[in-house]
JSON list of C-alpha atoms in Angstrom, two decimals:
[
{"chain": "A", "resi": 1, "resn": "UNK", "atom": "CA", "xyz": [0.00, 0.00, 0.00]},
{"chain": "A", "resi": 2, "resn": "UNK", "atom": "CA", "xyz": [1.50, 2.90, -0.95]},
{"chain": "A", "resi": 3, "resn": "UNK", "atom": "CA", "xyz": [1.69, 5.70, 2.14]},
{"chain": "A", "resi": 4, "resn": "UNK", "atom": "CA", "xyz": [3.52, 8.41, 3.90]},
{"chain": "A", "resi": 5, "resn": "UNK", "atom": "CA", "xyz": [4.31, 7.29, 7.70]},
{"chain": "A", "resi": 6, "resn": "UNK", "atom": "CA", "xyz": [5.26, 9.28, 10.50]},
{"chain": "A", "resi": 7, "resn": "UNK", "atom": "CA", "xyz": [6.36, 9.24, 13.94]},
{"chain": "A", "resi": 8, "resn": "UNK", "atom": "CA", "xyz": [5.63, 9.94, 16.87]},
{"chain": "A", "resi": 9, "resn": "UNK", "atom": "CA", "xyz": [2.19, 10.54, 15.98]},
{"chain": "A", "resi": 10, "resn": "UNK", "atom": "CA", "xyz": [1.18, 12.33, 19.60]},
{"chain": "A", "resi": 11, "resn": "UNK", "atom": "CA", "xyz": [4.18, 13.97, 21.03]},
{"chain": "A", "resi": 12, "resn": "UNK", "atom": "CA", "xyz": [5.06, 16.51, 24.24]},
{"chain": "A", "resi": 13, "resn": "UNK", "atom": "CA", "xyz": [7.88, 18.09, 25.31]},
{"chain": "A", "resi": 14, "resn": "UNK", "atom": "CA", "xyz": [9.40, 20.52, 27.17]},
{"chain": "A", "resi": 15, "resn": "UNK", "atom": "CA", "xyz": [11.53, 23.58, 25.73]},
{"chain": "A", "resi": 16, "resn": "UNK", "atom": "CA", "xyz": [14.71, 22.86, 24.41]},
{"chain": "A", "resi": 17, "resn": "UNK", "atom": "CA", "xyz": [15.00, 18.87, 24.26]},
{"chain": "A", "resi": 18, "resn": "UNK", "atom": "CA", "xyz": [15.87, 18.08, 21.22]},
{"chain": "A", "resi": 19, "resn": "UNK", "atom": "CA", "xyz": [13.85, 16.12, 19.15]},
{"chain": "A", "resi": 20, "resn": "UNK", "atom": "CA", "xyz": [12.92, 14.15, 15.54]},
{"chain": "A", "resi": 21, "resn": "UNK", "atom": "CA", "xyz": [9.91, 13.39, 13.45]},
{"chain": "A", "resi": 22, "resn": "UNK", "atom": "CA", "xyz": [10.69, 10.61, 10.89]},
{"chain": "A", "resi": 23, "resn": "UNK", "atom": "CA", "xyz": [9.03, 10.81, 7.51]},
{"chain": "A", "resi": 24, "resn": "UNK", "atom": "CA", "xyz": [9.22, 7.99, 5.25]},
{"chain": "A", "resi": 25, "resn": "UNK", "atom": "CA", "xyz": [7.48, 7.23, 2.04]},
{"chain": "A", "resi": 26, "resn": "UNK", "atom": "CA", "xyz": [7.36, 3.58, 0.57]},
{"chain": "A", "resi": 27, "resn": "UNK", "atom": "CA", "xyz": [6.39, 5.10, -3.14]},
{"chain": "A", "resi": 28, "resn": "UNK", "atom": "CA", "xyz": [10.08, 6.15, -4.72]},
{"chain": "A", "resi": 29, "resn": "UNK", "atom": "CA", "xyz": [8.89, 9.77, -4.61]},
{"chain": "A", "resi": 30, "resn": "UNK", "atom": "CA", "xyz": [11.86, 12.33, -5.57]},
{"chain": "A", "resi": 31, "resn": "UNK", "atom": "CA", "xyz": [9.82, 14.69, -3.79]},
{"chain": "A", "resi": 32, "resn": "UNK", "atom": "CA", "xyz": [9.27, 15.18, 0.00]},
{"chain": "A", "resi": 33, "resn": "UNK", "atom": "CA", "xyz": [8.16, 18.19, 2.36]},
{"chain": "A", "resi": 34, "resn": "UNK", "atom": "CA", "xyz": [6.91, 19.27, 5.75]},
{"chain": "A", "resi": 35, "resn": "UNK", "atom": "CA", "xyz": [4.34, 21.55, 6.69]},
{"chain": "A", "resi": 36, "resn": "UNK", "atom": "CA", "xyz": [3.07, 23.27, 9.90]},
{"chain": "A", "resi": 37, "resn": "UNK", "atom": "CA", "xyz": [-0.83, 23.49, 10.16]},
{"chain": "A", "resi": 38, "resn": "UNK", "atom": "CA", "xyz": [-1.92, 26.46, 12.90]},
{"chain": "A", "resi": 39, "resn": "UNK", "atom": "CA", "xyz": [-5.39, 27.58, 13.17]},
{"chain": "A", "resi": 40, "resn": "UNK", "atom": "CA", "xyz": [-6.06, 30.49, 11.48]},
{"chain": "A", "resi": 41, "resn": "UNK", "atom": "CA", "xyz": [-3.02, 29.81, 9.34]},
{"chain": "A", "resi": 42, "resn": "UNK", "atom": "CA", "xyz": [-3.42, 26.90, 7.48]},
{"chain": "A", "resi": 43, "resn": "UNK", "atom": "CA", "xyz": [-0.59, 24.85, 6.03]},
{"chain": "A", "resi": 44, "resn": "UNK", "atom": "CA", "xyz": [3.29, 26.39, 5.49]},
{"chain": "A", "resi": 45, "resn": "UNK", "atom": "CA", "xyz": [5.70, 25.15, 4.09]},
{"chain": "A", "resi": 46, "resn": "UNK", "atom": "CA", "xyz": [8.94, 24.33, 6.44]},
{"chain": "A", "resi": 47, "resn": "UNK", "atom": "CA", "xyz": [11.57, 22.36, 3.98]},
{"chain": "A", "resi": 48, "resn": "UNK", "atom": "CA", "xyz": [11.26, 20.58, 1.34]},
{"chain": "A", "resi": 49, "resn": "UNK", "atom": "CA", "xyz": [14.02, 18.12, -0.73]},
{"chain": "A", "resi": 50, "resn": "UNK", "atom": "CA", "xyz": [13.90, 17.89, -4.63]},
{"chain": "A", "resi": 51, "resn": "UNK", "atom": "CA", "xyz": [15.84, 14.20, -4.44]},
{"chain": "A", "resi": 52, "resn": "UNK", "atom": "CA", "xyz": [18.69, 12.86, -2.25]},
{"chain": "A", "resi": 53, "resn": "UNK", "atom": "CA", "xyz": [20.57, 15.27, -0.47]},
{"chain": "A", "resi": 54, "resn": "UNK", "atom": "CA", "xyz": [18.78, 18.51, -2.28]},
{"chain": "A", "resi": 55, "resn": "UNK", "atom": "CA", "xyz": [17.10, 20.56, 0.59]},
{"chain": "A", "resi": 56, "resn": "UNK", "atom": "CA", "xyz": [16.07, 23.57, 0.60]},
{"chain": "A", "resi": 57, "resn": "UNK", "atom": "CA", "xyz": [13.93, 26.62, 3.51]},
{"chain": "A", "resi": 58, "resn": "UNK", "atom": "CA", "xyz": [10.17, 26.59, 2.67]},
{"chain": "A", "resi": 59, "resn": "UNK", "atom": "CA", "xyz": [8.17, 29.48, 4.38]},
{"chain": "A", "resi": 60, "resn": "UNK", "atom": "CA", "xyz": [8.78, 28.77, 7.86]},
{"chain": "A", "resi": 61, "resn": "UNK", "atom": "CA", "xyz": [12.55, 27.16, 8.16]},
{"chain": "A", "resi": 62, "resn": "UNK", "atom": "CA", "xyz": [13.06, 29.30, 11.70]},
{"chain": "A", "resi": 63, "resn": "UNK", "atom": "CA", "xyz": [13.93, 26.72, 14.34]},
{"chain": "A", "resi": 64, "resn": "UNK", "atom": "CA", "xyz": [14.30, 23.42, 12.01]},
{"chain": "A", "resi": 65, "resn": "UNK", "atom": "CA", "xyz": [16.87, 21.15, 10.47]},
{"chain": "A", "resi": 66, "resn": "UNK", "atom": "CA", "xyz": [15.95, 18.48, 8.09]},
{"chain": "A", "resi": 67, "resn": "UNK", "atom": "CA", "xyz": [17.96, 15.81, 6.15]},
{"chain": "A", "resi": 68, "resn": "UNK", "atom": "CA", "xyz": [17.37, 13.70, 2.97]},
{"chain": "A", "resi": 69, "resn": "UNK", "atom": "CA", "xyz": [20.17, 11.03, 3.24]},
{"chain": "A", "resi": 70, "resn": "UNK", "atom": "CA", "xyz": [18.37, 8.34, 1.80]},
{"chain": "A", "resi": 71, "resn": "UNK", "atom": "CA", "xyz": [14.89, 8.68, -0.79]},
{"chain": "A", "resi": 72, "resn": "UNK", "atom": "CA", "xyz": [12.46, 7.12, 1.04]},
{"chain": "A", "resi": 73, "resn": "UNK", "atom": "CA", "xyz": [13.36, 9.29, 4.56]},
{"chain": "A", "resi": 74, "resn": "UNK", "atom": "CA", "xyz": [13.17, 12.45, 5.40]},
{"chain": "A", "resi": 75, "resn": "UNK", "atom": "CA", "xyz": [13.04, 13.49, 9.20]},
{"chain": "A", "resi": 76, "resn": "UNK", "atom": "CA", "xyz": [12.45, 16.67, 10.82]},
{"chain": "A", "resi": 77, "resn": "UNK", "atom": "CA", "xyz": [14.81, 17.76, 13.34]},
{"chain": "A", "resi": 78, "resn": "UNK", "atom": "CA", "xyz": [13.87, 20.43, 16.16]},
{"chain": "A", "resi": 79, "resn": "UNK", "atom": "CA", "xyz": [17.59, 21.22, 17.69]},
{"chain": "A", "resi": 80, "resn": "UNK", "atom": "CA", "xyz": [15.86, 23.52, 21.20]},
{"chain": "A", "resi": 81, "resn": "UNK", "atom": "CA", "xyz": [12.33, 23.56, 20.70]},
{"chain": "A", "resi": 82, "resn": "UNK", "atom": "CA", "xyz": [10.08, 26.31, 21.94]},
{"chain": "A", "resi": 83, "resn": "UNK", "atom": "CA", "xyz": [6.28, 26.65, 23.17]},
{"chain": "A", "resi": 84, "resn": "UNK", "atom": "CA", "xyz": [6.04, 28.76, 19.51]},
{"chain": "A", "resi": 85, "resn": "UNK", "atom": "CA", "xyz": [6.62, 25.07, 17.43]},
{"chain": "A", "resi": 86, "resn": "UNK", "atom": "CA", "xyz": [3.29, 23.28, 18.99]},
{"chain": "A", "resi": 87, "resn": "UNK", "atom": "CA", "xyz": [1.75, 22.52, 16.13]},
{"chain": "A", "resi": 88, "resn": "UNK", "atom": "CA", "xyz": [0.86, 19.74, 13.56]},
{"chain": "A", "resi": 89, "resn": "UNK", "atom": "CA", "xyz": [2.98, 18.98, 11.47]},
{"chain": "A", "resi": 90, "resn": "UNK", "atom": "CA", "xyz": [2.58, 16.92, 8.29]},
{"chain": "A", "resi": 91, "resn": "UNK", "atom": "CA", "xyz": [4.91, 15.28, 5.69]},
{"chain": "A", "resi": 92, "resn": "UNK", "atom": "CA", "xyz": [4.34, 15.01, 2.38]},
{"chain": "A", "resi": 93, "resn": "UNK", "atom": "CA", "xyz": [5.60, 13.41, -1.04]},
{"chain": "A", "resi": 94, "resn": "UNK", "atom": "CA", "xyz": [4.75, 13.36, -4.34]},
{"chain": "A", "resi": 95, "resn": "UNK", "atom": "CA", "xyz": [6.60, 12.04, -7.81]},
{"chain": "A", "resi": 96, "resn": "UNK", "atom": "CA", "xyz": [7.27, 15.69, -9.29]},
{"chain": "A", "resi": 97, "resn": "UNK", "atom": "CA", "xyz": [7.01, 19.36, -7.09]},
{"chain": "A", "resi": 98, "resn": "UNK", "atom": "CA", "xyz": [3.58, 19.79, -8.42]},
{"chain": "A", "resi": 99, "resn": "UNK", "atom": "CA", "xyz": [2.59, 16.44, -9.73]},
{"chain": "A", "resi": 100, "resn": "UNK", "atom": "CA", "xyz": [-1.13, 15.29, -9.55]},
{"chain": "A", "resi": 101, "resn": "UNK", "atom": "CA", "xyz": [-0.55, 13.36, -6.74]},
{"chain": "A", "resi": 102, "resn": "UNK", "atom": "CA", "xyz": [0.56, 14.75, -3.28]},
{"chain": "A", "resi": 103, "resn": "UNK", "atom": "CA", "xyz": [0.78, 11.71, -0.45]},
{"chain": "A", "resi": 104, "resn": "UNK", "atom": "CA", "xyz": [0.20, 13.82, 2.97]},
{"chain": "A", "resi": 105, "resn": "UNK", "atom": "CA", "xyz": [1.55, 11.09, 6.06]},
{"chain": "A", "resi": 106, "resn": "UNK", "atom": "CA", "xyz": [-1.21, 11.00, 8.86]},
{"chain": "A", "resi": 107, "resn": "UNK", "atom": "CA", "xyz": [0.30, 13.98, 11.41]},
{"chain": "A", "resi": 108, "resn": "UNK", "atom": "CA", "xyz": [2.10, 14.49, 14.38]},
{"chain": "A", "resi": 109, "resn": "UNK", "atom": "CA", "xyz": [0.73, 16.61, 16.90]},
{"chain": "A", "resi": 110, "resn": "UNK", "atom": "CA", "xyz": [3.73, 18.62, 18.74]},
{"chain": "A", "resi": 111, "resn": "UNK", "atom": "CA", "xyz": [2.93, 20.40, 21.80]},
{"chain": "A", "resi": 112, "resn": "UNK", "atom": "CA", "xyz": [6.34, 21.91, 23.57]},
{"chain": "A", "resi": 113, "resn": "UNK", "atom": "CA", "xyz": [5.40, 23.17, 27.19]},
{"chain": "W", "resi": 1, "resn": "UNK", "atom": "CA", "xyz": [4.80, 33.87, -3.83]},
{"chain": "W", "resi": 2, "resn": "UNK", "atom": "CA", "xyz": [1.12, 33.19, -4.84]},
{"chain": "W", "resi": 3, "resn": "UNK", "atom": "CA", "xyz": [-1.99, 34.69, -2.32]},
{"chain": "W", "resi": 4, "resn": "UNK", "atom": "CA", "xyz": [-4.53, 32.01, -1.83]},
{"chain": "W", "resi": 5, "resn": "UNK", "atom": "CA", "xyz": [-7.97, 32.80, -0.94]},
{"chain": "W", "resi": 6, "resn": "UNK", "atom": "CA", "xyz": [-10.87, 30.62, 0.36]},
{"chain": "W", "resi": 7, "resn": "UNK", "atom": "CA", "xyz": [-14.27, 31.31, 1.47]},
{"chain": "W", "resi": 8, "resn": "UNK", "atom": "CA", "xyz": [-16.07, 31.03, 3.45]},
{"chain": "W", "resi": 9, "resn": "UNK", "atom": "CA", "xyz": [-14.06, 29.55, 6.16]},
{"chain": "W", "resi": 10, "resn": "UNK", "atom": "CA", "xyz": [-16.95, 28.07, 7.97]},
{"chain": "W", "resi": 11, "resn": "UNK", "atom": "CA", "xyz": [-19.73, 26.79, 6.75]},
{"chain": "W", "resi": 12, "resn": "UNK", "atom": "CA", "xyz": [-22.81, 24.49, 8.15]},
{"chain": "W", "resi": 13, "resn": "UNK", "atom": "CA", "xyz": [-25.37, 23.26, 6.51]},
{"chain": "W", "resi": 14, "resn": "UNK", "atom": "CA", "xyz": [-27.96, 20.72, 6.46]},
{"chain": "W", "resi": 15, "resn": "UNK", "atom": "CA", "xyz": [-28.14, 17.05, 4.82]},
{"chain": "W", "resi": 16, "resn": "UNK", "atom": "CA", "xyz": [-29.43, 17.19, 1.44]},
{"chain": "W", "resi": 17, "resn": "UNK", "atom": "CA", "xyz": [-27.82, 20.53, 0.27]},
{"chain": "W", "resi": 18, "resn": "UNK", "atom": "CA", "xyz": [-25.69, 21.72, -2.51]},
{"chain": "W", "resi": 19, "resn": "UNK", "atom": "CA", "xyz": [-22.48, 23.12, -1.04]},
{"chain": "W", "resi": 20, "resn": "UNK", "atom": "CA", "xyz": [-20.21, 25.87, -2.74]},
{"chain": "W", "resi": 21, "resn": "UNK", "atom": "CA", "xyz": [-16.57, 26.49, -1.75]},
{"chain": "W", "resi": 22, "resn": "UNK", "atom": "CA", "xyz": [-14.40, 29.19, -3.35]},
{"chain": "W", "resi": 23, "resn": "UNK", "atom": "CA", "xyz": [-10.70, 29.29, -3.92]},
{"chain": "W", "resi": 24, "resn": "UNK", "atom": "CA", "xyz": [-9.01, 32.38, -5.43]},
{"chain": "W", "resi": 25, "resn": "UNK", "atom": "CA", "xyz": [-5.20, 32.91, -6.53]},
{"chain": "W", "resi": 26, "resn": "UNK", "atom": "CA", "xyz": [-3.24, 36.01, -7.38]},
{"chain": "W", "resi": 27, "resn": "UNK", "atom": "CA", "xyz": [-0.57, 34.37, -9.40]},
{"chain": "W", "resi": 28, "resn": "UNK", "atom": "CA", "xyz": [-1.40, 32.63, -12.58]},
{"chain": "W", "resi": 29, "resn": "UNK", "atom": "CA", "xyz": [-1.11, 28.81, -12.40]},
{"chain": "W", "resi": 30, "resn": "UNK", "atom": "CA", "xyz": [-1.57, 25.88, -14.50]},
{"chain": "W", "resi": 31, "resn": "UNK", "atom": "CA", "xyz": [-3.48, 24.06, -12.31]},
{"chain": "W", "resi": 32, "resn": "UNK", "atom": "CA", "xyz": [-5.48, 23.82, -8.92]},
{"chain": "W", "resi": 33, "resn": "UNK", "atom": "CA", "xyz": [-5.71, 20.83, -6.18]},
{"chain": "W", "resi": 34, "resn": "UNK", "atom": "CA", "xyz": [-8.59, 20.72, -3.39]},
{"chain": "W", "resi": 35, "resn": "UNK", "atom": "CA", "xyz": [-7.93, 18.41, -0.36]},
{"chain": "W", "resi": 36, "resn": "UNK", "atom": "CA", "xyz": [-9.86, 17.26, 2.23]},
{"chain": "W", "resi": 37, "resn": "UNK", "atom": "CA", "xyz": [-8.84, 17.11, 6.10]},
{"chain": "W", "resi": 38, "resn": "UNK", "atom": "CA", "xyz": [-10.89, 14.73, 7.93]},
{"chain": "W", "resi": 39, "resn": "UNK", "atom": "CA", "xyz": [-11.74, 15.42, 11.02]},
{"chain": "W", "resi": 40, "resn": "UNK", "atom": "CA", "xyz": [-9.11, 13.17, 12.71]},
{"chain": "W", "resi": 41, "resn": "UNK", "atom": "CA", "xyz": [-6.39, 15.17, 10.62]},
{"chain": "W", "resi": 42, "resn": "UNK", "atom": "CA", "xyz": [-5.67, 13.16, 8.03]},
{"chain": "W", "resi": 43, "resn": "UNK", "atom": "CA", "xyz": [-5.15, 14.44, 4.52]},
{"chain": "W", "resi": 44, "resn": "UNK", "atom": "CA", "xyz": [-6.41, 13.43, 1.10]},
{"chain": "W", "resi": 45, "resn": "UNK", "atom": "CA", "xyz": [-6.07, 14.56, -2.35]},
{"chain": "W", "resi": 46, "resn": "UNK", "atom": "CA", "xyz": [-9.46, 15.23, -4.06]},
{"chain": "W", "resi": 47, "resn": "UNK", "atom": "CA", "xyz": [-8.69, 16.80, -7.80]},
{"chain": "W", "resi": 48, "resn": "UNK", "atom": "CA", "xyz": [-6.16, 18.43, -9.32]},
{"chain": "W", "resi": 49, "resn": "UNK", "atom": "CA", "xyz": [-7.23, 20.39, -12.14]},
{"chain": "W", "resi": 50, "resn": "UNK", "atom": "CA", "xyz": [-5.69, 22.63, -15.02]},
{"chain": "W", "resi": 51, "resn": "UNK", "atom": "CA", "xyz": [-9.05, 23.63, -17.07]},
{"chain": "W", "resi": 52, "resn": "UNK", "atom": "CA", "xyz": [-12.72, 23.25, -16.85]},
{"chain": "W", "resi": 53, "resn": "UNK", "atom": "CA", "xyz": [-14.45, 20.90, -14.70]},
{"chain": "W", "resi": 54, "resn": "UNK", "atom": "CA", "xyz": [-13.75, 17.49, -12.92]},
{"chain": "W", "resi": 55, "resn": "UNK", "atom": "CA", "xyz": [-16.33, 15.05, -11.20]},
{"chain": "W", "resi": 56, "resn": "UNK", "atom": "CA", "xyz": [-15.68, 12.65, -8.66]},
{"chain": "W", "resi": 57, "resn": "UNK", "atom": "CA", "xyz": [-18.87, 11.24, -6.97]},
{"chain": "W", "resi": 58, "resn": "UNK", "atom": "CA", "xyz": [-20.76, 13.39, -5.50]},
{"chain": "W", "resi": 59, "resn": "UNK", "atom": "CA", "xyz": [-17.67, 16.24, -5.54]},
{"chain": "W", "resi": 60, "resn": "UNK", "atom": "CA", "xyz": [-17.53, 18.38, -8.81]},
{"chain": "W", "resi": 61, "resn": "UNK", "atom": "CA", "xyz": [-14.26, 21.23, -9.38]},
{"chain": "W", "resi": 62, "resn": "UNK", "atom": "CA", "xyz": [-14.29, 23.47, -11.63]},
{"chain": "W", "resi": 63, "resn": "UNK", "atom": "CA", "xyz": [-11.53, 26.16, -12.47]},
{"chain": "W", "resi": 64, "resn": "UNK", "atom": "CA", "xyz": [-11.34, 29.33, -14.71]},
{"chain": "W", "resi": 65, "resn": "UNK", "atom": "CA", "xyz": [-7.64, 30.04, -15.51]},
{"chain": "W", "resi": 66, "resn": "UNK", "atom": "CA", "xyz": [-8.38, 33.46, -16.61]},
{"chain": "W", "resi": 67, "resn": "UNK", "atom": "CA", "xyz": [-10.12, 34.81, -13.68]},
{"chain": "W", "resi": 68, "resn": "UNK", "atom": "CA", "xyz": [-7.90, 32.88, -11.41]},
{"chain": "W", "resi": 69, "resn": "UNK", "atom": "CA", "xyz": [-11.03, 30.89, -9.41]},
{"chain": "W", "resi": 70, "resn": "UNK", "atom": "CA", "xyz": [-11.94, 27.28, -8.79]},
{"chain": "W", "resi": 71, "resn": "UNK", "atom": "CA", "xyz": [-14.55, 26.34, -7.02]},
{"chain": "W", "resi": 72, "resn": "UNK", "atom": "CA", "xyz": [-15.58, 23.01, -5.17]},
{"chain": "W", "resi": 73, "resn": "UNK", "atom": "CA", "xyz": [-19.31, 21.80, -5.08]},
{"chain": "W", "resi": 74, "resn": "UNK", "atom": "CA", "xyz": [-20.73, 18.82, -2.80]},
{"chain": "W", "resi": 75, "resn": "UNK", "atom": "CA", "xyz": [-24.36, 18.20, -4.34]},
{"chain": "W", "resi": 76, "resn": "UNK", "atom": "CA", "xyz": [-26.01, 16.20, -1.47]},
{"chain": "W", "resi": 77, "resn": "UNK", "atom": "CA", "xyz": [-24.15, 16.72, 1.15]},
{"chain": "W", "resi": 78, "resn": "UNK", "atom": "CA", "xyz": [-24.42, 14.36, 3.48]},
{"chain": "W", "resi": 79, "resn": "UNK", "atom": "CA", "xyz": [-22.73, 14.27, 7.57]},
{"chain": "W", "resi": 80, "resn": "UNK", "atom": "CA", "xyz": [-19.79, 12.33, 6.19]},
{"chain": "W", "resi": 81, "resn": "UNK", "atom": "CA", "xyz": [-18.61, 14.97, 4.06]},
{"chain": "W", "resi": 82, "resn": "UNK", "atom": "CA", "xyz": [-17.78, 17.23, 7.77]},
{"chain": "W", "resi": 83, "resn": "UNK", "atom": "CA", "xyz": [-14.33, 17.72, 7.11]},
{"chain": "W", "resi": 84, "resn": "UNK", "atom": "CA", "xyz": [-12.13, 20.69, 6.39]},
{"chain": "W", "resi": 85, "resn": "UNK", "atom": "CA", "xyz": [-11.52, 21.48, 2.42]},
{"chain": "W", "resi": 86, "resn": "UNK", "atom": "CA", "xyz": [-8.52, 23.38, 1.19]},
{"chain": "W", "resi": 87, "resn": "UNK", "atom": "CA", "xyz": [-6.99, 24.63, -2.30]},
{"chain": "W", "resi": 88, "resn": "UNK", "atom": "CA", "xyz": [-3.78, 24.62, -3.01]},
{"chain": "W", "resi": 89, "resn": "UNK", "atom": "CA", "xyz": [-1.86, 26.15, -6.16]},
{"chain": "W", "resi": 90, "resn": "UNK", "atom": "CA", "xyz": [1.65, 25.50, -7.34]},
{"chain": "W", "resi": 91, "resn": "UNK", "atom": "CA", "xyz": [4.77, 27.30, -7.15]},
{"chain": "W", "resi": 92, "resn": "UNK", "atom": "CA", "xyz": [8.76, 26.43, -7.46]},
{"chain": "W", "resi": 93, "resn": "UNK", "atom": "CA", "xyz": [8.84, 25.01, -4.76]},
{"chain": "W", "resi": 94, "resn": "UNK", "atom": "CA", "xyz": [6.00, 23.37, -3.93]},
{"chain": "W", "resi": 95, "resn": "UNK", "atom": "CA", "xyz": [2.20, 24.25, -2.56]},
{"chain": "W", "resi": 96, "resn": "UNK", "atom": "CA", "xyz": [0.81, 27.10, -1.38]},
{"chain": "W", "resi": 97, "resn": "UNK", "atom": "CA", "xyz": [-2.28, 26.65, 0.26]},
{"chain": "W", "resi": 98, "resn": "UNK", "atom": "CA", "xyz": [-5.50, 28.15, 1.37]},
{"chain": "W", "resi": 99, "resn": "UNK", "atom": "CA", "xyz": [-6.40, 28.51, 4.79]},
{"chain": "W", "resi": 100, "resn": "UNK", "atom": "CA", "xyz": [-9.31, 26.13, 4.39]},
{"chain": "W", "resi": 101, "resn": "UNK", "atom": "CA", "xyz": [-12.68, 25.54, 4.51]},
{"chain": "W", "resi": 102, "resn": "UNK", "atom": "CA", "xyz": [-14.69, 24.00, 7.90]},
{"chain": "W", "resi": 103, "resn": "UNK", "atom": "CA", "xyz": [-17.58, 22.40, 6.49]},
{"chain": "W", "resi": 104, "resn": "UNK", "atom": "CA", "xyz": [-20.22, 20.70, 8.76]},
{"chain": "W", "resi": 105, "resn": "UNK", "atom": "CA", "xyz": [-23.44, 19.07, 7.36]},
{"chain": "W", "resi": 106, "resn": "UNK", "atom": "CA", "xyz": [-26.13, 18.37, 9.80]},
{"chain": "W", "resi": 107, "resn": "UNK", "atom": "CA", "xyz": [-28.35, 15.41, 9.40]}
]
């Protein structure tokens, strides 16, 4: 079955314990990106990676690290996380940047006391 | 970087009716997608469109390039279709989206 998994799905923590949200995608997709979803703000682009080792700052970057080592993985890495990141975040991949279709993983919810 | 609008933001209805939700863009585009949030969170491509209309269902999109609008129509709606809709254009790097739609459909 072709999906986008991520974990932890529920997750909280305090300020400034580092921490990492694994995407992976069982499809081959070149493409791969995380988003932030806030009410009242929708979804924003953090990072996203064109293929292997190709990242690059989406709308938000402030306060985030990713990598792309390998195709199918592509975590998210909060170095000192602040009350500011609770969120949900989601990963996504697709074949192309703006193919038809876009493979969202099911959420983590982040909440950083 | 492309301005997305969607409205309304909220919208509740009752079982049975035809629902209308509009997407606007400042930035031309060559095509349009609509999700759908469920209520758990979860997110699912519905269309992605370049021209005209597309039916899925119950769920019809249309799009008009030229006056940079798409809209997304439920004909009747029914409670399972309580979710949160959103457009999304295209860009260089990737999606911009709307801020989303909260539809709820009473029985």
């Amino acid at each position: 079955e072709a999906q986008v998994t991520q974990n932890p799905r529920y997750l909280i923590t305090v300020t400034g314990k580092k921490l990492t949200v694994t995407c992976s995608q069982n499809m081959n997709h070149e493409y791969m990106s995380w988003y932030r979803q806030d009410p009242g703000l929708g979804l924003r682009q953090i990072y996203y990676s064109m293929n292997v080792e190709v990242t690059d700052k989406g709308d938000v970057p402030e306060g985030y690290k990713v990598s792309r080592k390998e195709k199918r993985n592509f975590p998210l890495i909060l170095e000192s996380p602040s009350p500011n990141q609770t969120s949900l975040y989601f990963c996504a991949s697709s074949s192309g940047v703006n193919s038809y279709e876009q493979y969202f993983g099911p959420g983590t919810r982040l909440t950083v006391t | 970087k492309n301005e997305v609008e969607q409205s309304p933001q909220n919208l509740t209805a009752q079982e049975g009716e035809f629902i209308t939700i509009n997407c606007s863009y400042s930035v031309g585009i060559s095509a349009l997608h609509w999700l759908q949030q469920h209520p758990g969170g979860g997110i699912v491509s519905l269309f992605m469109l370049s021209s005209g209309k597309k039916k899925h269902g119950r769920l019809i999109a249309t799009i008009n390039i030229q006056e940079k609008h798409s809209s997304l129509h439920i004909t009747a709606s029914h409670p399972r279709d309580s979710a949160v809709y959103i457009c999304a254009v295209p860009g260089a790097d990737g999606l911009t989206f709307g801020k989303g739609t909260h539809l709820i459909i009473q029985p």
